Amino acid sequence: QKEVEQDPGPLSVPEGAIVSLNCTYSNSAFQYFMWYRQYSRKGPELLMYTYSSGNKEDGRFTAQVDKSSKYISLFIRDSQPSDSATYLCAMSANFGNEKLTFGTGTRLTIIP
Amino acid sequence: NAGVTQTPKFRILKIGQSMTLQCTQDMNHNYMYWYRQDPGMGLKLIYYSVGAGITDKGEVPNGYNVSRSTTEDFPLRLELAAPSQTSVYFCASSYGRGPNLAKNIQYFGAGTRLSVL
């Protein structure tokens, strides 16, 4: 069993829809959770990060962490074609997060 | 503002050849990392460095070497290229540890696509 599981997709939704992206994990020591966005042929860029359980909102993006279920989610509201990318979850047990464990990524396409 | 710069962008190697992937950052970050990304496998940490002169192994270090002689540069060396090293390689950097989570954000370069044939 992988330490972090992420549905690879691909996922296609119409513009304006709400998108839900998810990761599950097995290591209960993880307490720092991140979502990266990666456009085609580019490096990942940090979208959001959260600590422990709870919700965090930033514009159209909401990150949720449920440590009891070992489950994290990223919601995208009013999705735009510019949101088309691969989304990677990442997590770490250490505050310095020098050893991130990544999910495999979900490829998302927003259809105009 | 350049951020993290990787060269070359693309490279084709023959089995047994050697090469160095270059990475430089201009953000005065202490921490630097090398990852490889394979289809369906996510990003795997190869090596990382917490400062000049200090390096440590990540999850998949075999077949690679690194050095960190300056804060800015963190080259990755492949000594005897093998087909299993065909991948996309990403270099990243972060300020390092601190009370502010923002200091720990890893910034990535655009990647080097390597094929070993």
CSV table of C-alpha atoms in Angstrom, one decimal:
chain,number,residue,atom,x,y,z
A,1,GLN,CA,0.0,0.0,0.0
A,2,LYS,CA,1.3,3.4,-1.0
A,3,GLU,CA,1.8,5.9,1.8
A,4,VAL,CA,-0.3,8.5,-0.1
A,5,GLU,CA,-3.1,7.5,-2.5
A,6,GLN,CA,-4.5,9.9,-5.1
A,7,ASP,CA,-6.9,9.2,-7.9
A,8,PRO,CA,-4.9,9.9,-11.1
A,9,GLY,CA,-8.0,10.8,-13.1
A,10,PRO,CA,-8.1,12.2,-15.7
A,11,LEU,CA,-11.0,14.4,-14.5
A,12,SER,CA,-13.0,16.6,-16.9
A,13,VAL,CA,-15.6,19.0,-15.7
A,14,PRO,CA,-17.5,21.9,-17.4
A,15,GLU,CA,-16.5,25.5,-16.6
A,16,GLY,CA,-18.2,26.8,-13.5
A,17,ALA,CA,-18.5,23.4,-11.8
A,18,ILE,CA,-17.2,22.6,-8.3
A,19,VAL,CA,-14.3,20.3,-8.4
A,20,SER,CA,-13.3,18.0,-5.6
A,21,LEU,CA,-9.8,16.5,-5.4
A,22,ASN,CA,-8.9,14.0,-2.7
A,23,CYS,CA,-6.0,12.1,-1.2
A,24,THR,CA,-5.9,9.4,1.5
A,25,TYR,CA,-2.8,8.5,3.5
A,26,SER,CA,-1.7,5.8,5.9
A,27,ASN,CA,1.0,7.5,8.0
A,28,SER,CA,-0.6,9.0,11.1
A,29,ALA,CA,2.5,11.1,11.8
A,30,PHE,CA,1.7,13.4,8.9
A,31,GLN,CA,0.5,16.8,10.1
A,32,TYR,CA,1.4,19.2,7.4
A,33,PHE,CA,-0.6,19.1,4.2
A,34,MET,CA,-0.1,20.8,0.9
A,35,TRP,CA,-1.6,21.0,-2.5
A,36,TYR,CA,0.6,21.8,-5.5
A,37,ARG,CA,-0.6,22.7,-9.0
A,38,GLN,CA,1.5,21.6,-12.0
A,39,TYR,CA,0.8,22.9,-15.5
A,40,SER,CA,2.0,20.8,-18.4
A,41,ARG,CA,5.8,20.9,-18.9
A,42,LYS,CA,6.2,23.1,-15.8
A,43,GLY,CA,7.4,22.6,-12.2
A,44,PRO,CA,4.9,22.2,-9.3
A,45,GLU,CA,3.8,25.4,-7.6
A,46,LEU,CA,2.3,25.5,-4.1
A,47,LEU,CA,-1.4,26.3,-4.1
A,48,MET,CA,-2.3,25.9,-0.4
A,49,TYR,CA,-0.9,24.5,2.8
A,50,THR,CA,-2.6,23.5,6.1
A,51,TYR,CA,-1.6,22.2,9.5
A,52,SER,CA,-3.5,19.5,11.2
A,53,SER,CA,-7.3,19.1,10.8
A,54,GLY,CA,-9.7,21.7,9.6
A,55,ASN,CA,-10.5,23.9,6.7
A,56,LYS,CA,-8.6,26.7,4.9
A,57,GLU,CA,-10.0,28.9,2.3
A,58,ASP,CA,-8.2,31.1,-0.3
A,59,GLY,CA,-10.4,32.7,-3.0
A,60,ARG,CA,-12.0,29.9,-5.0
A,61,PHE,CA,-9.9,27.2,-3.3
A,62,THR,CA,-10.7,25.4,-0.1
A,63,ALA,CA,-8.5,22.8,1.5
A,64,GLN,CA,-9.9,20.3,4.1
A,65,VAL,CA,-8.0,17.9,6.3
A,66,ASP,CA,-9.7,15.1,8.3
A,67,LYS,CA,-6.9,13.5,10.3
A,68,SER,CA,-9.2,11.0,12.0
A,69,SER,CA,-10.1,9.6,8.5
A,70,LYS,CA,-6.6,10.3,7.1
A,71,TYR,CA,-8.3,12.1,4.2
A,72,ILE,CA,-7.6,15.5,2.6
A,73,SER,CA,-9.5,17.4,0.0
A,74,LEU,CA,-9.1,20.4,-2.3
A,75,PHE,CA,-12.3,22.1,-3.6
A,76,ILE,CA,-12.3,24.5,-6.5
A,77,ARG,CA,-15.4,26.7,-6.9
A,78,ASP,CA,-16.4,28.3,-10.1
A,79,SER,CA,-13.8,26.4,-12.0
A,80,GLN,CA,-12.0,28.1,-14.9
A,81,PRO,CA,-10.2,26.7,-17.9
A,82,SER,CA,-7.0,28.2,-16.4
A,83,ASP,CA,-7.5,25.7,-13.6
A,84,SER,CA,-6.7,22.8,-16.0
A,85,ALA,CA,-3.5,21.2,-14.6
A,86,THR,CA,-2.3,18.3,-12.5
A,87,TYR,CA,-2.9,18.7,-8.8
A,88,LEU,CA,-0.6,17.0,-6.4
A,89,CYS,CA,-1.1,16.5,-2.7
A,90,ALA,CA,1.9,16.4,-0.5
A,91,MET,CA,2.4,15.9,3.2
A,92,SER,CA,5.0,15.8,5.9
A,93,ALA,CA,5.5,14.8,9.5
A,94,ASN,CA,8.2,17.4,10.1
A,95,PHE,CA,7.9,21.1,10.5
A,96,GLY,CA,10.7,21.7,8.2
A,97,ASN,CA,9.1,19.5,5.6
A,98,GLU,CA,12.4,18.6,3.9
A,99,LYS,CA,10.9,15.2,3.3
A,100,LEU,CA,7.6,15.7,1.5
A,101,THR,CA,5.6,12.6,0.5
A,102,PHE,CA,3.7,13.3,-2.7
A,103,GLY,CA,0.6,11.8,-4.2
A,104,THR,CA,0.7,10.7,-7.8
A,105,GLY,CA,-1.4,13.7,-9.0
A,106,THR,CA,-4.8,14.1,-10.5
A,107,ARG,CA,-5.0,15.5,-14.0
A,108,LEU,CA,-7.9,18.0,-14.2
A,109,THR,CA,-9.4,19.5,-17.4
A,110,ILE,CA,-12.0,22.3,-17.3
A,111,ILE,CA,-14.1,22.3,-20.4
A,112,PRO,CA,-15.1,25.8,-21.6
B,1,ASN,CA,13.1,37.4,-10.7
B,2,ALA,CA,14.6,34.0,-11.8
B,3,GLY,CA,13.8,31.8,-8.8
B,4,VAL,CA,15.0,28.3,-9.4
B,5,THR,CA,16.8,27.7,-12.7
B,6,GLN,CA,17.5,24.3,-14.2
B,7,THR,CA,19.7,23.4,-17.1
B,8,PRO,CA,19.5,21.7,-19.5
B,9,LYS,CA,15.7,21.5,-20.3
B,10,PHE,CA,16.1,18.3,-22.3
B,11,ARG,CA,18.8,15.7,-22.7
B,12,ILE,CA,19.2,12.4,-24.4
B,13,LEU,CA,22.0,10.1,-23.0
B,14,LYS,CA,23.3,6.8,-24.1
B,15,ILE,CA,23.6,4.0,-21.5
B,16,GLY,CA,26.8,4.4,-19.5
B,17,GLN,CA,27.3,8.1,-20.2
B,18,SER,CA,27.5,10.6,-17.4
B,19,MET,CA,26.1,14.1,-17.0
B,20,THR,CA,25.4,16.8,-14.5
B,21,LEU,CA,22.0,18.5,-14.1
B,22,GLN,CA,22.5,22.0,-13.0
B,23,CYS,CA,20.3,23.9,-10.5
B,24,THR,CA,20.8,27.4,-9.2
B,25,GLN,CA,18.5,29.6,-7.1
B,26,ASP,CA,18.7,33.3,-6.4
B,27,MET,CA,16.4,33.5,-3.4
B,28,ASN,CA,19.1,33.0,-0.8
B,29,HIS,CA,17.4,29.8,0.3
B,30,ASN,CA,19.2,27.4,2.7
B,31,TYR,CA,17.4,24.2,1.7
B,32,MET,CA,17.6,22.6,-1.8
B,33,TYR,CA,16.2,19.4,-3.2
B,34,TRP,CA,16.3,17.1,-6.1
B,35,TYR,CA,13.2,15.1,-7.2
B,36,ARG,CA,12.4,12.8,-10.0
B,37,GLN,CA,8.9,12.5,-11.4
B,38,ASP,CA,7.8,9.4,-13.3
B,39,PRO,CA,4.4,8.9,-14.9
B,40,GLY,CA,1.9,7.6,-12.3
B,41,MET,CA,4.5,7.6,-9.5
B,42,GLY,CA,4.5,11.2,-8.2
B,43,LEU,CA,7.6,13.0,-7.1
B,44,LYS,CA,10.3,11.1,-5.3
B,45,LEU,CA,13.1,12.8,-3.3
B,46,ILE,CA,16.6,11.9,-4.5
B,47,TYR,CA,18.9,14.1,-2.4
B,48,TYR,CA,18.5,17.2,-0.4
B,49,SER,CA,20.8,19.8,1.3
B,50,VAL,CA,20.2,22.0,4.3
B,51,GLY,CA,23.1,24.3,3.6
B,52,ALA,CA,26.4,24.6,1.8
B,53,GLY,CA,28.6,21.6,2.5
B,54,ILE,CA,25.7,19.5,3.9
B,55,THR,CA,23.8,16.9,1.8
B,56,ASP,CA,21.7,13.9,2.7
B,57,LYS,CA,19.9,11.0,0.9
B,58,GLY,CA,16.3,11.0,0.1
B,59,GLU,CA,14.1,8.1,-0.9
B,60,VAL,CA,15.8,7.1,-4.2
B,61,PRO,CA,19.5,8.1,-4.1
B,62,ASN,CA,21.0,5.2,-5.9
B,63,GLY,CA,22.8,6.1,-9.1
B,64,TYR,CA,23.1,9.8,-8.2
B,65,ASN,CA,25.5,12.1,-6.5
B,66,VAL,CA,25.2,15.7,-5.3
B,67,SER,CA,27.4,18.4,-3.9
B,68,ARG,CA,26.6,21.8,-2.4
B,69,SER,CA,29.7,24.1,-2.5
B,70,THR,CA,27.7,27.3,-2.5
B,71,THR,CA,24.3,28.4,-1.2
B,72,GLU,CA,23.1,29.1,-4.8
B,73,ASP,CA,24.0,25.9,-6.6
B,74,PHE,CA,23.0,22.2,-6.1
B,75,PRO,CA,24.1,20.1,-9.1
B,76,LEU,CA,23.0,16.5,-9.5
B,77,ARG,CA,25.4,14.0,-11.1
B,78,LEU,CA,24.6,10.8,-13.0
B,79,GLU,CA,27.7,8.7,-13.3
B,80,LEU,CA,26.6,5.7,-15.3
B,81,ALA,CA,23.3,6.5,-16.9
B,82,ALA,CA,20.8,3.6,-17.1
B,83,PRO,CA,17.4,3.4,-18.8
B,84,SER,CA,15.8,3.4,-15.3
B,85,GLN,CA,17.0,7.0,-14.9
B,86,THR,CA,14.7,8.2,-17.7
B,87,SER,CA,12.5,10.7,-16.0
B,88,VAL,CA,11.8,14.4,-15.4
B,89,TYR,CA,14.0,15.9,-12.8
B,90,PHE,CA,13.0,18.8,-10.6
B,91,CYS,CA,15.1,20.9,-8.4
B,92,ALA,CA,13.5,22.9,-5.6
B,93,SER,CA,14.5,25.2,-2.8
B,94,SER,CA,13.1,26.6,0.4
B,95,TYR,CA,14.2,29.1,3.0
B,96,GLY,CA,14.3,26.3,5.6
B,97,ARG,CA,12.9,25.7,9.0
B,98,GLY,CA,11.3,28.5,11.0
B,99,PRO,CA,8.2,29.4,13.0
B,100,ASN,CA,6.4,30.6,9.9
B,101,LEU,CA,5.1,27.9,7.7
B,102,ALA,CA,5.6,30.2,4.7
B,103,LYS,CA,9.4,29.8,5.2
B,104,ASN,CA,9.1,26.1,4.4
B,105,ILE,CA,7.4,26.4,1.1
B,106,GLN,CA,9.4,24.6,-1.6
B,107,TYR,CA,9.8,26.5,-4.9
B,108,PHE,CA,10.4,24.3,-8.0
B,109,GLY,CA,12.3,24.8,-11.2
B,110,ALA,CA,10.8,24.0,-14.6
B,111,GLY,CA,12.5,20.6,-14.8
B,112,THR,CA,15.0,18.7,-16.9
B,113,ARG,CA,13.6,15.9,-19.2
B,114,LEU,CA,16.1,13.1,-19.4
B,115,SER,CA,16.0,10.1,-21.7
B,116,VAL,CA,18.5,7.3,-21.4
B,117,LEU,CA,18.6,5.1,-24.5
